[in-house]
Amino acid sequence: MTVRTCAAAAAILASAGCGASSTEHSSDQPKNLPPVNVQATSMKAGFTTMERLVDAAKREGQLNVIGLPRDWVNFGEVIDAFSDKYGLKVNELEPGASSKRELDAAAQLKPDVFDLTMDMAVSGADRFARYKVQTWQDLPDDVKDPSGAWYAAYGGYMSIGYDPRAVKPPVSFADLLQPGYRVALDGDPLRSAGAFDGVMAASMRSGAPHPEQGVALFAKLKQAGRLTDLTKANTVVAWDHLNAARSAAHPDAWKVTIPRDAPLGSYHMQAINKAAPHPAAARLWQEFLFSDEGQNLLQKGFARPVRAEAMQMKGTLDAEQAAKLPKAPAPPVLMTIPQADAAKAYLRREWTKSVG
């Protein structure tokens, strides 16, 4: 298989840990801001400025979000800041919903916006309203739909978190086969995107995924009795923002590393429901997420903002928080959808009989 390393997207992930000056952000309602890009929107013609968009959203009074746990990349603070800033009630529907569940439940639950893995965003594109945020030009072409159906807000690297009191710092996934490591994935790789990507990170060789090697590694851990659950593990394979948050809470008991030979990255996509019950609030939510304030709030949750490079150049990236992100050893490899589909098919055939 071949793999595509998205150069522009990789630069965003890799640069998010670099230094830049931070700025203060006003919580006042925006006034006299540049016109909203309406060429690729399904807005009514009246939503031509941010001020009019804010007024329309306030008339709607609320926003429905789905699949946003409050402890996931600081979405609790993001939601509260948005609600306080614009005086809108935010209805948090099924915070634990997977990307697939978000789309499957949309007709019943009526979310205004989605937060999705790229494969689900691409497959569901015909269900999304086209809209381009004001900071559209800052988003890498590799992680946005040209028509404005979906676009990345934040990303991260797959990482290894470990207890330094119990084990030596692992340099590679192969090190996990050494005695002493009790390893956990973040869920079942047949059901959890995070666990699946953990297996894929362990499968990376020379920038390409080889799923059979990832499955073989975890099968060996299982056979050795050292593949366990999160409560018993001293080593956890998970997205770096999850391991980094744990490390921040327990700095002496938890450390994070991103193996140099397996820099697997991924982004989460934002999209607006074509049938959104609150269309103005949905668009205002996107504007907030992609503003300097929204991007810095996501970074506060140890995510890597998609606009990090542009914000760093402008001096609006929170440098203190950026310095706390796990060090990226190399530009990330982003799997293509065909590669991910092939790997998922392999795991469906082999994971249960090899690992159980």
XYZ file of C-alpha atoms in Angstrom:
356
model
C 0.000 0.000 0.000
C 1.044 3.591 -0.502
C 0.495 6.292 2.070
C -0.110 9.996 1.636
C 1.647 12.364 4.029
C -0.383 15.564 3.880
C 2.343 18.182 3.896
C 0.212 21.181 4.786
C -1.770 19.299 7.414
C 1.396 17.764 8.793
C 2.888 21.216 9.232
C -0.080 22.267 11.355
C 0.199 19.275 13.686
C 3.959 19.492 13.935
C 4.058 23.253 14.526
C 1.453 23.314 17.273
C 4.070 22.736 19.929
C 6.304 25.607 18.794
C 6.532 28.885 20.643
C 4.605 32.048 19.835
C 3.337 35.009 21.801
C -0.081 34.662 23.397
C -2.809 37.256 23.329
C -5.833 38.195 25.384
C -9.231 37.606 23.841
C -12.231 39.807 24.523
C -15.522 38.121 25.388
C -17.503 41.062 24.067
C -19.913 40.500 21.214
C -18.073 41.056 17.904
C -18.785 44.361 16.172
C -18.072 45.511 12.635
C -16.281 42.325 11.639
C -15.525 41.423 8.014
C -18.339 39.909 5.963
C -18.997 36.209 6.337
C -18.059 34.249 3.200
C -21.457 33.488 1.670
C -20.323 32.015 -1.632
C -20.301 28.483 -0.279
C -23.036 28.776 2.332
C -26.661 27.808 2.498
C -27.427 30.869 4.628
C -30.244 33.200 3.847
C -29.014 36.315 2.124
C -29.490 38.369 5.306
C -26.613 36.604 7.113
C -23.955 38.677 5.378
C -21.993 39.933 8.392
C -20.993 38.478 11.724
C -23.184 40.996 13.497
C -26.262 39.824 11.547
C -25.293 36.211 12.113
C -25.027 36.813 15.860
C -28.411 38.565 15.897
C -30.053 35.697 13.996
C -28.488 33.089 16.294
C -29.694 34.981 19.369
C -33.213 34.949 17.963
C -32.962 31.154 17.614
C -31.765 31.029 21.225
C -30.072 27.651 21.292
C -27.723 25.166 19.647
C -27.794 21.369 19.525
C -24.397 19.638 19.623
C -23.781 15.885 19.611
C -20.868 13.596 20.422
C -18.895 16.169 22.457
C -17.816 14.838 25.874
C -16.973 17.772 28.115
C -13.569 16.253 28.965
C -12.649 15.680 25.292
C -10.156 18.360 24.114
C -11.686 20.825 26.592
C -15.106 20.885 24.920
C -16.750 21.603 28.265
C -15.020 24.980 28.463
C -15.524 25.564 24.732
C -19.268 25.016 25.056
C -19.542 27.189 28.171
C -17.507 30.008 26.602
C -19.684 29.975 23.481
C -22.870 29.938 25.544
C -21.709 32.789 27.779
C -20.417 34.893 24.898
C -23.580 34.798 22.830
C -26.249 34.024 25.432
C -27.303 30.796 23.734
C -28.421 27.602 25.433
C -26.331 24.641 24.252
C -28.128 21.290 24.299
C -25.516 18.533 24.638
C -26.983 15.472 22.905
C -25.397 12.054 23.519
C -21.913 13.293 24.475
C -20.475 9.782 24.108
C -21.818 9.178 20.609
C -19.386 7.866 18.011
C -19.110 9.552 14.625
C -21.299 6.860 13.076
C -23.881 7.234 15.828
C -23.944 11.016 15.306
C -25.040 10.535 11.705
C -27.342 7.586 12.393
C -29.184 9.520 15.129
C -29.397 12.831 13.275
C -32.945 12.386 11.968
C -34.216 11.604 15.464
C -32.100 13.892 17.668
C -31.753 16.814 15.237
C -28.243 18.081 16.002
C -27.208 21.350 14.417
C -23.528 20.429 14.061
C -21.322 17.353 13.932
C -17.802 16.479 15.104
C -16.625 13.548 12.960
C -13.717 11.418 11.882
C -12.694 12.121 8.302
C -14.125 8.889 6.863
C -17.555 9.604 8.342
C -17.405 13.227 7.203
C -16.635 12.178 3.641
C -19.336 9.509 3.571
C -21.943 11.883 5.018
C -21.091 14.940 2.925
C -24.446 15.046 1.145
C -26.125 15.598 4.527
C -24.170 18.744 5.370
C -24.843 22.396 4.603
C -22.024 24.148 2.757
C -20.407 26.906 4.784
C -16.958 28.500 4.866
C -15.813 30.182 8.067
C -14.030 33.535 7.925
C -10.695 31.841 8.690
C -11.164 29.393 5.793
C -7.878 30.316 4.129
C -5.942 29.229 7.235
C -7.169 25.633 6.899
C -4.929 23.206 4.976
C -6.464 22.041 1.702
C -5.835 18.402 2.669
C -8.298 18.540 5.562
C -11.211 20.521 4.160
C -13.846 19.854 1.526
C -13.498 22.450 -1.257
C -17.236 23.130 -1.198
C -17.305 23.760 2.565
C -19.187 20.581 3.522
C -16.672 19.636 6.232
C -13.327 20.864 7.571
C -10.892 19.949 10.334
C -10.858 21.901 13.597
C -8.223 20.026 15.590
C -5.951 17.016 15.430
C -3.425 14.945 17.304
C -0.878 12.152 17.259
C -1.296 8.584 18.449
C 0.908 8.249 21.523
C 2.090 5.960 24.286
C 1.377 7.058 27.835
C 3.252 5.259 30.607
C 3.965 5.238 34.326
C 7.682 6.122 34.667
C 7.741 4.564 38.134
C 6.904 1.154 36.663
C 8.515 1.004 33.209
C 11.278 2.578 31.161
C 10.287 5.168 28.532
C 9.305 3.217 25.402
C 11.081 4.371 22.263
C 8.951 2.341 19.865
C 5.890 0.132 19.871
C 8.212 -2.883 19.727
C 9.469 -1.905 23.199
C 6.043 -2.772 24.596
C 6.901 -6.440 24.078
C 9.598 -6.201 26.749
C 8.767 -7.503 30.245
C 7.021 -5.140 32.627
C 4.683 -3.309 30.267
C 0.995 -3.870 30.973
C -0.639 -2.344 27.924
C -4.150 -1.083 27.213
C -5.835 0.305 24.124
C -8.484 2.992 24.413
C -11.347 0.578 23.761
C -12.059 -2.220 21.294
C -10.419 -1.575 17.898
C -13.426 -3.134 16.157
C -15.683 -0.453 17.674
C -13.509 2.434 18.843
C -11.756 4.753 16.388
C -9.119 5.565 18.998
C -8.296 1.898 19.637
C -8.266 1.133 15.907
C -5.819 3.974 15.312
C -3.683 2.663 18.171
C -3.315 -0.645 16.342
C -2.590 1.272 13.141
C 0.149 3.310 14.821
C 1.766 0.064 15.950
C 1.581 -1.133 12.353
C 3.478 1.796 10.812
C 6.646 0.903 8.921
C 8.541 3.491 6.871
C 5.490 5.732 6.743
C 3.059 3.018 5.637
C 0.485 1.031 7.642
C 0.826 -2.756 7.745
C -2.187 -3.891 9.794
C -0.979 -7.469 10.086
C 2.043 -6.247 12.062
C -0.102 -4.205 14.440
C -2.404 -7.153 15.077
C 0.605 -9.443 15.602
C 2.085 -7.109 18.234
C -1.082 -6.986 20.298
C -1.577 -10.747 19.855
C 1.863 -11.288 21.429
C 0.942 -9.001 24.308
C -2.282 -10.944 24.788
C -0.465 -14.266 24.763
C 1.989 -12.953 27.335
C -0.888 -11.861 29.582
C 0.090 -8.198 29.321
C -2.760 -6.783 27.211
C -5.151 -5.480 29.827
C -7.799 -2.831 30.474
C -7.284 0.811 31.352
C -7.672 0.286 35.099
C -4.782 -2.205 35.292
C -2.413 -0.790 32.673
C 0.857 1.024 33.294
C 1.032 1.836 29.565
C -1.822 3.192 27.418
C -1.910 3.597 23.647
C -4.185 6.587 22.985
C -4.356 10.001 21.349
C -1.739 12.357 22.724
C -4.314 14.826 24.050
C -5.730 12.115 26.331
C -2.333 11.008 27.603
C -1.178 14.625 27.924
C -4.215 15.561 30.021
C -3.480 12.649 32.351
C 0.170 13.683 32.538
C -0.810 17.263 33.393
C -2.951 15.967 36.262
C -0.290 13.496 37.490
C 3.090 14.795 36.237
C 5.197 12.397 38.318
C 3.067 9.350 37.606
C 2.378 9.663 33.871
C 4.496 10.598 30.863
C 3.791 10.716 27.128
C 5.846 9.826 24.087
C 5.121 9.799 20.365
C 7.293 7.052 18.832
C 9.555 8.409 16.111
C 8.901 5.455 13.826
C 5.109 5.681 14.104
C 3.920 9.322 13.926
C 0.307 8.572 13.036
C -1.887 11.672 13.021
C -5.584 12.335 12.614
C -8.048 15.232 12.506
C -11.637 15.701 13.614
C -13.948 17.336 11.100
C -16.732 19.834 11.723
C -19.926 19.941 9.675
C -23.322 21.635 9.766
C -26.474 19.546 9.528
C -28.325 20.438 6.331
C -31.522 20.035 8.381
C -30.216 22.024 11.364
C -33.099 23.358 13.484
C -30.923 26.360 14.401
C -29.025 27.207 11.196
C -27.660 30.565 12.327
C -26.457 29.199 15.674
C -24.815 26.297 13.818
C -22.810 28.704 11.668
C -21.952 30.888 14.653
C -20.636 27.797 16.466
C -18.298 27.098 13.568
C -17.098 30.693 13.541
C -16.337 30.405 17.251
C -14.510 27.072 16.955
C -12.290 28.428 14.185
C -11.642 31.800 15.834
C -8.421 32.427 17.747
C -10.367 32.072 20.979
C -11.948 28.747 20.021
C -8.713 27.300 18.669
C -6.797 28.254 21.823
C -9.499 26.691 23.988
C -9.140 23.424 22.058
C -5.374 23.615 22.494
C -5.965 24.050 26.231
C -7.389 20.512 26.030
C -4.057 19.404 24.465
C -5.483 19.189 20.952
C -3.467 20.633 18.063
C -5.470 23.474 16.493
C -5.844 23.286 12.741
C -5.042 27.016 12.506
C -1.933 26.741 14.686
C 0.535 27.698 11.974
C -1.413 30.785 10.886
C -2.014 31.825 14.499
C 1.648 31.359 15.321
C 2.580 33.660 12.454
C 0.117 36.281 13.702
C 1.186 35.916 17.329
C -2.267 34.802 18.501
C -1.439 31.195 19.418
C -1.264 30.566 23.176
C 2.487 29.883 23.401
C 2.466 28.745 27.012
C -0.098 26.037 26.301
C 1.514 25.085 22.983
C 4.745 24.355 24.840
C 2.875 21.814 26.993
C 1.907 19.616 24.036
C 3.834 16.347 23.683
C 6.854 16.819 21.460
C 6.220 15.650 17.910
C 9.250 13.719 16.597
C 8.297 13.995 12.940
C 5.525 15.231 10.645
C 2.472 13.003 11.018
C 1.354 10.405 8.542
C -2.365 10.695 7.783
C -3.869 7.477 6.496
C -5.986 7.728 3.385
C -9.575 6.521 3.552
C -8.848 3.502 1.269
C -5.971 2.516 3.564
C -8.165 2.803 6.637
C -10.964 0.837 4.957
C -8.567 -1.958 4.015
C -7.160 -2.044 7.538
C -10.626 -2.182 9.098
C -11.521 -5.095 6.850
C -8.352 -6.897 7.945
C -9.092 -6.337 11.628
C -12.656 -7.597 11.205
C -11.218 -10.835 9.819
C -8.242 -11.266 12.129
C -8.563 -9.369 15.426
C -10.970 -11.647 17.283
C -9.256 -14.897 16.337
C -5.746 -13.495 16.876
C -6.269 -11.287 19.935
C -9.782 -11.993 21.182
